[in-house]
Coordinates of C-alpha atoms and ligand atoms in Angstrom, one line a residue:
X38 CA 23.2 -29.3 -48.4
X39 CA 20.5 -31.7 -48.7
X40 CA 16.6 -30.5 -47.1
X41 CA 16.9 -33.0 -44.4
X42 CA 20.1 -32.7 -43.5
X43 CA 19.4 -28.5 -42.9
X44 CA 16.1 -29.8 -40.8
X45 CA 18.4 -32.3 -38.8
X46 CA 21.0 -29.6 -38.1
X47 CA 18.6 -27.3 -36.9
X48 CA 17.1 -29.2 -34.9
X49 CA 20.3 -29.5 -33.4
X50 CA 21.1 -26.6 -32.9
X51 CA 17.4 -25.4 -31.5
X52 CA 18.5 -28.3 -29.1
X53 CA 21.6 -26.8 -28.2
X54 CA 20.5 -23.8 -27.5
X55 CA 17.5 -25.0 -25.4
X56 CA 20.0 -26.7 -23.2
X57 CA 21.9 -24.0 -23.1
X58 CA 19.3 -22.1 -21.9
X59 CA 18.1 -24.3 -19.7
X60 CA 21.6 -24.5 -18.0
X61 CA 22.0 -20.8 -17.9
X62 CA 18.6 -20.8 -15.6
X63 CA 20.1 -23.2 -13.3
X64 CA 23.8 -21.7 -12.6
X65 CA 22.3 -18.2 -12.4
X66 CA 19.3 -19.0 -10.2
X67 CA 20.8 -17.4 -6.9
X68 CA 18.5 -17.9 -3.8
X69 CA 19.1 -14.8 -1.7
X70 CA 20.4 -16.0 2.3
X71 CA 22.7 -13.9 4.8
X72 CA 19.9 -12.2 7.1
X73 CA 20.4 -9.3 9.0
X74 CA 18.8 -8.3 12.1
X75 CA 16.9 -5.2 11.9
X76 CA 18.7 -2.2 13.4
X77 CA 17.0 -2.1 17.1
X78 CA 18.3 1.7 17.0
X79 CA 16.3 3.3 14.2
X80 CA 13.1 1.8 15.5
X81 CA 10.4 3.4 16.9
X82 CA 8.8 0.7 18.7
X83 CA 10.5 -2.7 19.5
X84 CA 8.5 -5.4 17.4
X85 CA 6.1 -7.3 19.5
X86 CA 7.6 -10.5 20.8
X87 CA 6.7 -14.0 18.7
X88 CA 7.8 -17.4 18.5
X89 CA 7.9 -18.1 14.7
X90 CA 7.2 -21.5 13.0
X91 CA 8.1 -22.4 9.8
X92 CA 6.0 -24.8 8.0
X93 CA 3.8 -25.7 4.6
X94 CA 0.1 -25.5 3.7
X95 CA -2.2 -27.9 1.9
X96 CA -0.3 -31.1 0.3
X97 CA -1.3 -35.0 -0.3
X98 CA -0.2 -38.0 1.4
X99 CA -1.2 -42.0 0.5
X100 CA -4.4 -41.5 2.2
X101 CA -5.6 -39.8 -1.1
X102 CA -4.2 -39.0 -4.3
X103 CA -0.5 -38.2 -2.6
X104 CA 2.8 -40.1 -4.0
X105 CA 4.3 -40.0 -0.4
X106 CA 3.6 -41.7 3.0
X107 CA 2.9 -39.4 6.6
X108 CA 6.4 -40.7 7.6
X109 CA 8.0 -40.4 3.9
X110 CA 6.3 -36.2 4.3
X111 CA 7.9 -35.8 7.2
X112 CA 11.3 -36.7 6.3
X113 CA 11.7 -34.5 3.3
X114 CA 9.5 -31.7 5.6
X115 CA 13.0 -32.1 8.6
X116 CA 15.1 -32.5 5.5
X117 CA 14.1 -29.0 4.6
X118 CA 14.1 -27.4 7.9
X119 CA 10.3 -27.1 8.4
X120 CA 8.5 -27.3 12.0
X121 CA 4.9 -28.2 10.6
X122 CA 2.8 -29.3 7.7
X123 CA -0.5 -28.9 7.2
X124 CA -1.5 -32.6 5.3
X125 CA -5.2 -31.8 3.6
X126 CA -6.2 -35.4 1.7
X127 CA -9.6 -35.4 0.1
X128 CA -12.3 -36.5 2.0
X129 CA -15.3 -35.1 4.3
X130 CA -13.2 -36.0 6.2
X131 CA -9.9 -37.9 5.4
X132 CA -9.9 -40.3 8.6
X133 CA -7.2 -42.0 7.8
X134 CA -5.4 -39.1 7.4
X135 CA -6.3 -37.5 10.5
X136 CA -5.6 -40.8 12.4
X137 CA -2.1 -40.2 11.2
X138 CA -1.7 -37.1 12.2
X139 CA 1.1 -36.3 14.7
X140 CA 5.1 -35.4 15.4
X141 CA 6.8 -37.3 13.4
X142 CA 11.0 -36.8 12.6
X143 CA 10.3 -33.9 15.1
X144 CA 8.1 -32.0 12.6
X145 CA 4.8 -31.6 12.8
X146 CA 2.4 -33.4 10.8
X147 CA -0.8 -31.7 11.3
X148 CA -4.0 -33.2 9.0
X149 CA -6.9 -31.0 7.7
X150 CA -8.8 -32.4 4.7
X151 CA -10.0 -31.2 1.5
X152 CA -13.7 -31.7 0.8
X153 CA -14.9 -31.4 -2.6
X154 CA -18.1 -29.3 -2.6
X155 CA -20.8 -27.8 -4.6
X156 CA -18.8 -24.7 -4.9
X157 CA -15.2 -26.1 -5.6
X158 CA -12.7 -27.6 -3.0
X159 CA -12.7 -26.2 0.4
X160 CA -10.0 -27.0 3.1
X161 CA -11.2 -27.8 6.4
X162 CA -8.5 -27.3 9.5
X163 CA -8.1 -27.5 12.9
X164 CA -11.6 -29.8 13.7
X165 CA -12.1 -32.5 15.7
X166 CA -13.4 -35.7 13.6
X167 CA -17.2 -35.6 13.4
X168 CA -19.9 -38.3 13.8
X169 CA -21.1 -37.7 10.9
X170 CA -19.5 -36.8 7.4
X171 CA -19.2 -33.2 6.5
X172 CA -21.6 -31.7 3.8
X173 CA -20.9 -31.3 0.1
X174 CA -23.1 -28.2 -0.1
X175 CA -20.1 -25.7 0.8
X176 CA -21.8 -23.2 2.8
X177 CA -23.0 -25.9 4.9
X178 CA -19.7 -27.7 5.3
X179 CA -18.5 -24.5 6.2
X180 CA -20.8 -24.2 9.3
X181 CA -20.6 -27.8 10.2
X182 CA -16.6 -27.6 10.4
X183 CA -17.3 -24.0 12.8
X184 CA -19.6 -26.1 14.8
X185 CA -16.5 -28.9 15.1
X186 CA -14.0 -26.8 15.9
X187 CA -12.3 -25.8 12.9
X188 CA -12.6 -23.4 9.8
X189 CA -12.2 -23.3 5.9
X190 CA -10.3 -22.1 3.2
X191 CA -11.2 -21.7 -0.1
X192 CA -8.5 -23.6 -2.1
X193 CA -7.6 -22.8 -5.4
X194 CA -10.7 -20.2 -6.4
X195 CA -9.9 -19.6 -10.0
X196 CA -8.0 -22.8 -11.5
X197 CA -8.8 -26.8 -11.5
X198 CA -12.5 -27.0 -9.6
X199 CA -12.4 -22.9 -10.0
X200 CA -14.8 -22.3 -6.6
X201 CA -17.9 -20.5 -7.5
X202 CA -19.1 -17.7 -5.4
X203 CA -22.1 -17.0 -3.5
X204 CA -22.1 -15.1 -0.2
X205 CA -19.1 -15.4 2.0
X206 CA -20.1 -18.7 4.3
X207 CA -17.8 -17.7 7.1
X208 CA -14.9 -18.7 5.3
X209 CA -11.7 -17.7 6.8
X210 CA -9.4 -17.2 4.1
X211 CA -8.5 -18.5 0.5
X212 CA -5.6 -19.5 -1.4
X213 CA -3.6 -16.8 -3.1
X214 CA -1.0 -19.0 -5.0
X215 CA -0.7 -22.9 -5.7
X216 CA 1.9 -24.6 -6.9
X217 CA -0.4 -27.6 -8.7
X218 CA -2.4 -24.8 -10.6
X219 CA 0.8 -22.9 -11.2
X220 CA 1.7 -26.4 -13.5
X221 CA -1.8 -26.5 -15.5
X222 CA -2.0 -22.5 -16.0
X223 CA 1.0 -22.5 -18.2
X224 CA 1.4 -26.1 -19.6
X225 CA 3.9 -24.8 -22.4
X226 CA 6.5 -23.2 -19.9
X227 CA 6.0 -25.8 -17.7
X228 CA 7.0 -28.3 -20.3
X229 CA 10.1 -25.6 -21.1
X230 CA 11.1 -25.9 -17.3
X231 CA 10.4 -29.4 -17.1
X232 CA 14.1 -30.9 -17.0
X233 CA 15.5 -28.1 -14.8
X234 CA 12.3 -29.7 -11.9
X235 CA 15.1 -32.2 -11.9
X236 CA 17.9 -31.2 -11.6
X237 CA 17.0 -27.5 -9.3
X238 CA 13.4 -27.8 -8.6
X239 CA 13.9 -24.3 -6.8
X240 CA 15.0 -22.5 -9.8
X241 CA 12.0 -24.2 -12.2
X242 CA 9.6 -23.6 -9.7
X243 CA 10.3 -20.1 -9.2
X244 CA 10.3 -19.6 -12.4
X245 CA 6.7 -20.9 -12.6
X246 CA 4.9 -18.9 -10.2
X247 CA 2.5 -16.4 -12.3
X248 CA 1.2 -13.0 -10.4
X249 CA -2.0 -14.2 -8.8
X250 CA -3.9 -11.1 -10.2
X251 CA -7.3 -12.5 -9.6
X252 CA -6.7 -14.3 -6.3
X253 CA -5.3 -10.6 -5.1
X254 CA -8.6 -9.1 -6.3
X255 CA -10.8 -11.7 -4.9
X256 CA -9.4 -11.5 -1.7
X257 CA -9.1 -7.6 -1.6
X258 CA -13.2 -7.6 -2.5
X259 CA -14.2 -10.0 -0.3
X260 CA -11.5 -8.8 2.8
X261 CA -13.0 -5.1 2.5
X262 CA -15.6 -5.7 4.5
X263 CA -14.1 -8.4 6.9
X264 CA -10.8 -9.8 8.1
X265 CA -9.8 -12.4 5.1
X266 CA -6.7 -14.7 5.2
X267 CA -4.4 -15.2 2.1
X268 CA -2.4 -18.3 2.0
X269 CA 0.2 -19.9 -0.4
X270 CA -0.6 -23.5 -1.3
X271 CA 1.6 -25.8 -1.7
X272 CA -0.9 -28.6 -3.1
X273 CA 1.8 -31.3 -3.3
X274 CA 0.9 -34.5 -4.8
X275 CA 4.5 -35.5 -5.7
X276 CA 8.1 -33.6 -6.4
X277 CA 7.8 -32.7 -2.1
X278 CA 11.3 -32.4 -2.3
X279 CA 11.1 -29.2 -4.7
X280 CA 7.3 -28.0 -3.5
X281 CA 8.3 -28.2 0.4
X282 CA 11.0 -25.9 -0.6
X283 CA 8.4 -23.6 -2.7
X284 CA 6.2 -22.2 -0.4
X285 CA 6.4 -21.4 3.3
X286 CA 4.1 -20.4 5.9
X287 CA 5.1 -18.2 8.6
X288 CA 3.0 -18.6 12.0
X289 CA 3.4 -16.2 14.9
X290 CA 3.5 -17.9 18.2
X291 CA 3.0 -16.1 21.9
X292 CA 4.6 -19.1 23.2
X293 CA 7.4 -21.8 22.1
X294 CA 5.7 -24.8 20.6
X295 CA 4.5 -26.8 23.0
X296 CA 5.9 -30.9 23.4
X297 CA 2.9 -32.4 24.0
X298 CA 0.9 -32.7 19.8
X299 CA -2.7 -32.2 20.9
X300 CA -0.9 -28.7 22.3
X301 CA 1.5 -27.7 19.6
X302 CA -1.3 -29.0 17.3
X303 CA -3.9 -26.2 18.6
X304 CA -1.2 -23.6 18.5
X305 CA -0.9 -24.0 15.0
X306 CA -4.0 -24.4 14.0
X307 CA -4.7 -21.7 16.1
X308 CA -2.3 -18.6 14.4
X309 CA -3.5 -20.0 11.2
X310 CA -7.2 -19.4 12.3
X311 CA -6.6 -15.6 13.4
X312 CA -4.4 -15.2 10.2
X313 CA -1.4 -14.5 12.5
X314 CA 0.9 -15.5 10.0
X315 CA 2.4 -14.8 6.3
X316 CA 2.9 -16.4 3.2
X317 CA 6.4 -16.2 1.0
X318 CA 8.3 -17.8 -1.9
X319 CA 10.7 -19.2 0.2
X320 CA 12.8 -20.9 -2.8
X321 CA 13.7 -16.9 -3.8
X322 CA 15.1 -16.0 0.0
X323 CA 14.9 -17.1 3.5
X324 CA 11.7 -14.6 4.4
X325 CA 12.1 -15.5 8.3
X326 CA 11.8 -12.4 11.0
X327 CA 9.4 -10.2 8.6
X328 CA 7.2 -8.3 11.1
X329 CA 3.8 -6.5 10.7
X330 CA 1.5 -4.9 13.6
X331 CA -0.5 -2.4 14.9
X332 CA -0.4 -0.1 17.4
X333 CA -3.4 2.0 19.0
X334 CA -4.6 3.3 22.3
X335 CA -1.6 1.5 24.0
X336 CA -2.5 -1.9 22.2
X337 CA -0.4 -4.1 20.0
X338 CA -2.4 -6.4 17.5
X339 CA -0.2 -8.6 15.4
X340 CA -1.1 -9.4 11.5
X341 CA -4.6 -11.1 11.1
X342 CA -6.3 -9.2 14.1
X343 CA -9.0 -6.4 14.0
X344 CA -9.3 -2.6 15.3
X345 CA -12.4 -1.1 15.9
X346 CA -10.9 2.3 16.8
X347 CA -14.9 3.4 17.5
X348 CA -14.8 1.4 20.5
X349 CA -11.5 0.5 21.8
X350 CA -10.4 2.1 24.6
X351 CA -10.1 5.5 24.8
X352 CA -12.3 5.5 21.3
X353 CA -11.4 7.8 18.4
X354 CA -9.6 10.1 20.9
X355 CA -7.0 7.4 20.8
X356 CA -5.9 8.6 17.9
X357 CA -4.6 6.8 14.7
X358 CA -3.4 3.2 14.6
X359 CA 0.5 3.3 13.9
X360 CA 1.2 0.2 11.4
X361 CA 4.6 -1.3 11.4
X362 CA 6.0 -3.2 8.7
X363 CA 9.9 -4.5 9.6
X364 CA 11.6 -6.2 6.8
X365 CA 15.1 -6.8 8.2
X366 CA 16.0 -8.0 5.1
X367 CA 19.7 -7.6 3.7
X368 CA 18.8 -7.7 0.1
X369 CA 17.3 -5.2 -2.3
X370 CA 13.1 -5.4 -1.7
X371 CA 10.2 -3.6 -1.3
X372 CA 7.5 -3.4 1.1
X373 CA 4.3 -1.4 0.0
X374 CA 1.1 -1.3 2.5
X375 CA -2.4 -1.7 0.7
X376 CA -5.7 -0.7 2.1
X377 CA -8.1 -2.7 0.0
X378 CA -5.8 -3.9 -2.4
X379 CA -4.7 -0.1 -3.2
X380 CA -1.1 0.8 -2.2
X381 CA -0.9 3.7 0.4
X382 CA 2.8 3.4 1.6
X383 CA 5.5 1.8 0.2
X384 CA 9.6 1.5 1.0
X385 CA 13.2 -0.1 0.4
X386 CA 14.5 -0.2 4.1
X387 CA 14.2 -2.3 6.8
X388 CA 11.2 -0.5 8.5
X389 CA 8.0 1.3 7.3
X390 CA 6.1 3.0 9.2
X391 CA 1.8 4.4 8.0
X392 CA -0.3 6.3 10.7
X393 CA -4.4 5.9 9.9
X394 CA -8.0 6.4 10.9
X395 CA -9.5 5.4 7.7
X396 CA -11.2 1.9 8.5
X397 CA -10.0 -1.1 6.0
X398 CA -8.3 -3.7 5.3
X399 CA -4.2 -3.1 5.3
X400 CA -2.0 -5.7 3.8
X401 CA 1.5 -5.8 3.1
X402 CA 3.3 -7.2 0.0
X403 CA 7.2 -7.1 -0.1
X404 CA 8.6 -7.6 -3.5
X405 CA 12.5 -8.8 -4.4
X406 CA 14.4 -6.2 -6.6
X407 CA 17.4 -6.9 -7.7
X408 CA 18.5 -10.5 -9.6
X409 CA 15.1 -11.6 -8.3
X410 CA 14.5 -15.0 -10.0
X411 CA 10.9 -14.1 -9.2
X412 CA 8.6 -13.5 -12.0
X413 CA 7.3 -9.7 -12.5
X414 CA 4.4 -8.8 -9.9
X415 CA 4.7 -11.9 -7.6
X416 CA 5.1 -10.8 -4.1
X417 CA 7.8 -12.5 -2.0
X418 CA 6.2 -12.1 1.2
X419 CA 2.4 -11.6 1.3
X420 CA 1.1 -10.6 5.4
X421 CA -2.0 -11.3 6.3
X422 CA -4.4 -8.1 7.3
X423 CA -5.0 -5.7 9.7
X424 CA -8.8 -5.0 9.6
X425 CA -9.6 -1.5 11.4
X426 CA -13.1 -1.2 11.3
X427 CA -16.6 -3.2 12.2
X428 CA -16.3 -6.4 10.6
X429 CA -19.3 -7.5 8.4
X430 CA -20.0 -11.3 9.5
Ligands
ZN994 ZN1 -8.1 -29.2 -4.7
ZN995 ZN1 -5.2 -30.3 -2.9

């Protein structure tokens, strides 16, 4: 056989098999579905009562470097079953963006922005426009947005602008995963998962995720010492069919979502400023109904809040906080409890249950465990803390 014709062939072949490959990932991917509802029986204590909304954190529209119009957002947003977006276009701040801001196709389309600072990007939420645009020394935008209303996340800490760190400007949380920097990370299996984007988005995309190892540690360090918020970013700029799907933000209402915007609006913003809410690769399995709380000295405080068992009621004598974890889910997982980023409990069924007095910050990751098209050491759910303890400002 002639050299070229051998080089052509295996080419060919390499082709083949790439496709092959390639097809394999997309027939197999299997996105888990079919939820139970927790067995009311075996529980202890009946989970506090929420109203849960289902939304996505930190994308682009037209108003800055986003392929998609507010309107053209919120139609692939209803077409995937979501309640809210959270719209962050670059600015200090995006007016346009906030200007457009509203229920649109019955979801809603809330708008934070994304100011580019000293330190790296920082999202600002839940403000009322300023007189005057917000700094691009962080710490100071940080305050200014406070002082408006709002509060900031640091997006993206270790990939594209990687943020760099100084003291902790009264932040209140910083992204754990993001899709965008999940693309540049690992350019070469991006490229390999390129054609399956196409064709099912969900399967490439979950495929894509790496275990945010650093982003874990940051946010274990820095939430040691006060109550930090993790979130998954979605960071759309195009593909919003796939990405919408990606990434999905749990919040924890006390009350249905209001009709009236301005209300619903402030509702919103408002679990995502306490960190009542968690984060999950929704494109692996429906994650809705995951519960985490506390209980002590006859008091229920739902994910993102903070014990101070010293002076609560009844004080130390109260005894230990009773954590709850309920993961009614009806396929194989794991949920393991961390106190600073160190796992103290872990378990497969539906309930776990971790009695305390040692002050810290207590997490919850749930993992997928069997013919999980997740990638090694990425957590399905990630919860937002429970902080016991005197928070550091
Ligand atoms: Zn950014
Ligand atoms: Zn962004």
């Amino acid at each position: 056989m002639k050299p070229g014709r051998l080089v052509r062939r295996s080419i060919l072949l390499l082709l083949a098999f790439y496709l092959l490959w390639l097809g394999w990932r997309g027939v197999s991917f299997h996105r888990y579905s079919g939820i139970i509802e927790g067995d009311a029986t075996t529980a202890a204590d009946a989970a506090p009562p929420v109203f849960e909304l289902e939304g996505v954190y930190h994308m682009h529209s037209r108003f800055s470097d986003g392929h998609r119009t507010m309107d053209e957002i919120a139609s692939i947003a209803a077409e995937a079953g979501l309640d809210f977006v959270v719209v962050t276009d670059h600015g200090a701040p995006n007016r346009g963006s906030l200007a457009a801001a509203g229920r649109r196709r019955g979801v809603l389309v809330l708008a934070g922005t994304e100011i580019s600072t000293n330190r790296g990007h920082l999202a600002a939420l839940g403000f009322d426009p300023p007189g005057q645009d917000f700094s691009r020394i962080a710490d100071n935008a940080a305050a200014q947005v406070a002082a408006a209303g709002g509060f900031t996340v640091i997006a993206h800490p270790y990939a594209k602008t990687a943020w760099s760190w100084g003291p902790w400007a009264g932040y209140s949380g910083l992204e754990i995963l993001n899709s965008e920097v999940v693309a540049k990370r690992a350019p070469f299996r991006t490229l390999l998962f390129a054609p399956l984007l196409l064709i099912r988005p969900e399967a490439a995309l979950s495929a894509l995720v790496g275990p945010p190892l650093r982003e874990t540690a940051a946010w274990d360090r820095w939430g040691a010492e006060r109550p930090v918020h993790g979130y998954f970013a979605s960071d759309a700029h195009f593909a919003y069919r796939g990405l919408l799907r990606l990434f999905h933000t749990h919040v924890l209402l006390d009350a249905s979502a209001a009709e009236n915007f301005a209300a619903a609006r402030r509702q919103v913003f408002g679990a995502l400023r306490e960190g009542r809410f968690y984060s999950a690769v929704e494109a692996a399995a429906e994650a809705d109904g995951f519960r985490y709380w506390a209980a002590h000295s006859g008091r229920i405080t739902l994910m993102g809040g903070t014990i101070d068992p010293g002076t609560d009621e009844g004080g130390p004598a109260g005894g230990p906080v009773r954590l709850t974890v309920r993961t009614p889910f009806a396929f194989a997982h794991e949920a393991r409890l961390l106190r600073n980023g160190a796992a103290v409990a872990s378990g497969t069924g539906p309930e776990l249950v971790y009695e305390t007095d040692v002050p810290g910050s207590y997490r919850v990751e749930v993992f997928l465990r069997e013919r999980t098209p997740l990638r090694a050491g990425i957590p399905w759910i990630a919860s937002n803390p429970i902080f016991i303890g005197k928070a550091k400002s």
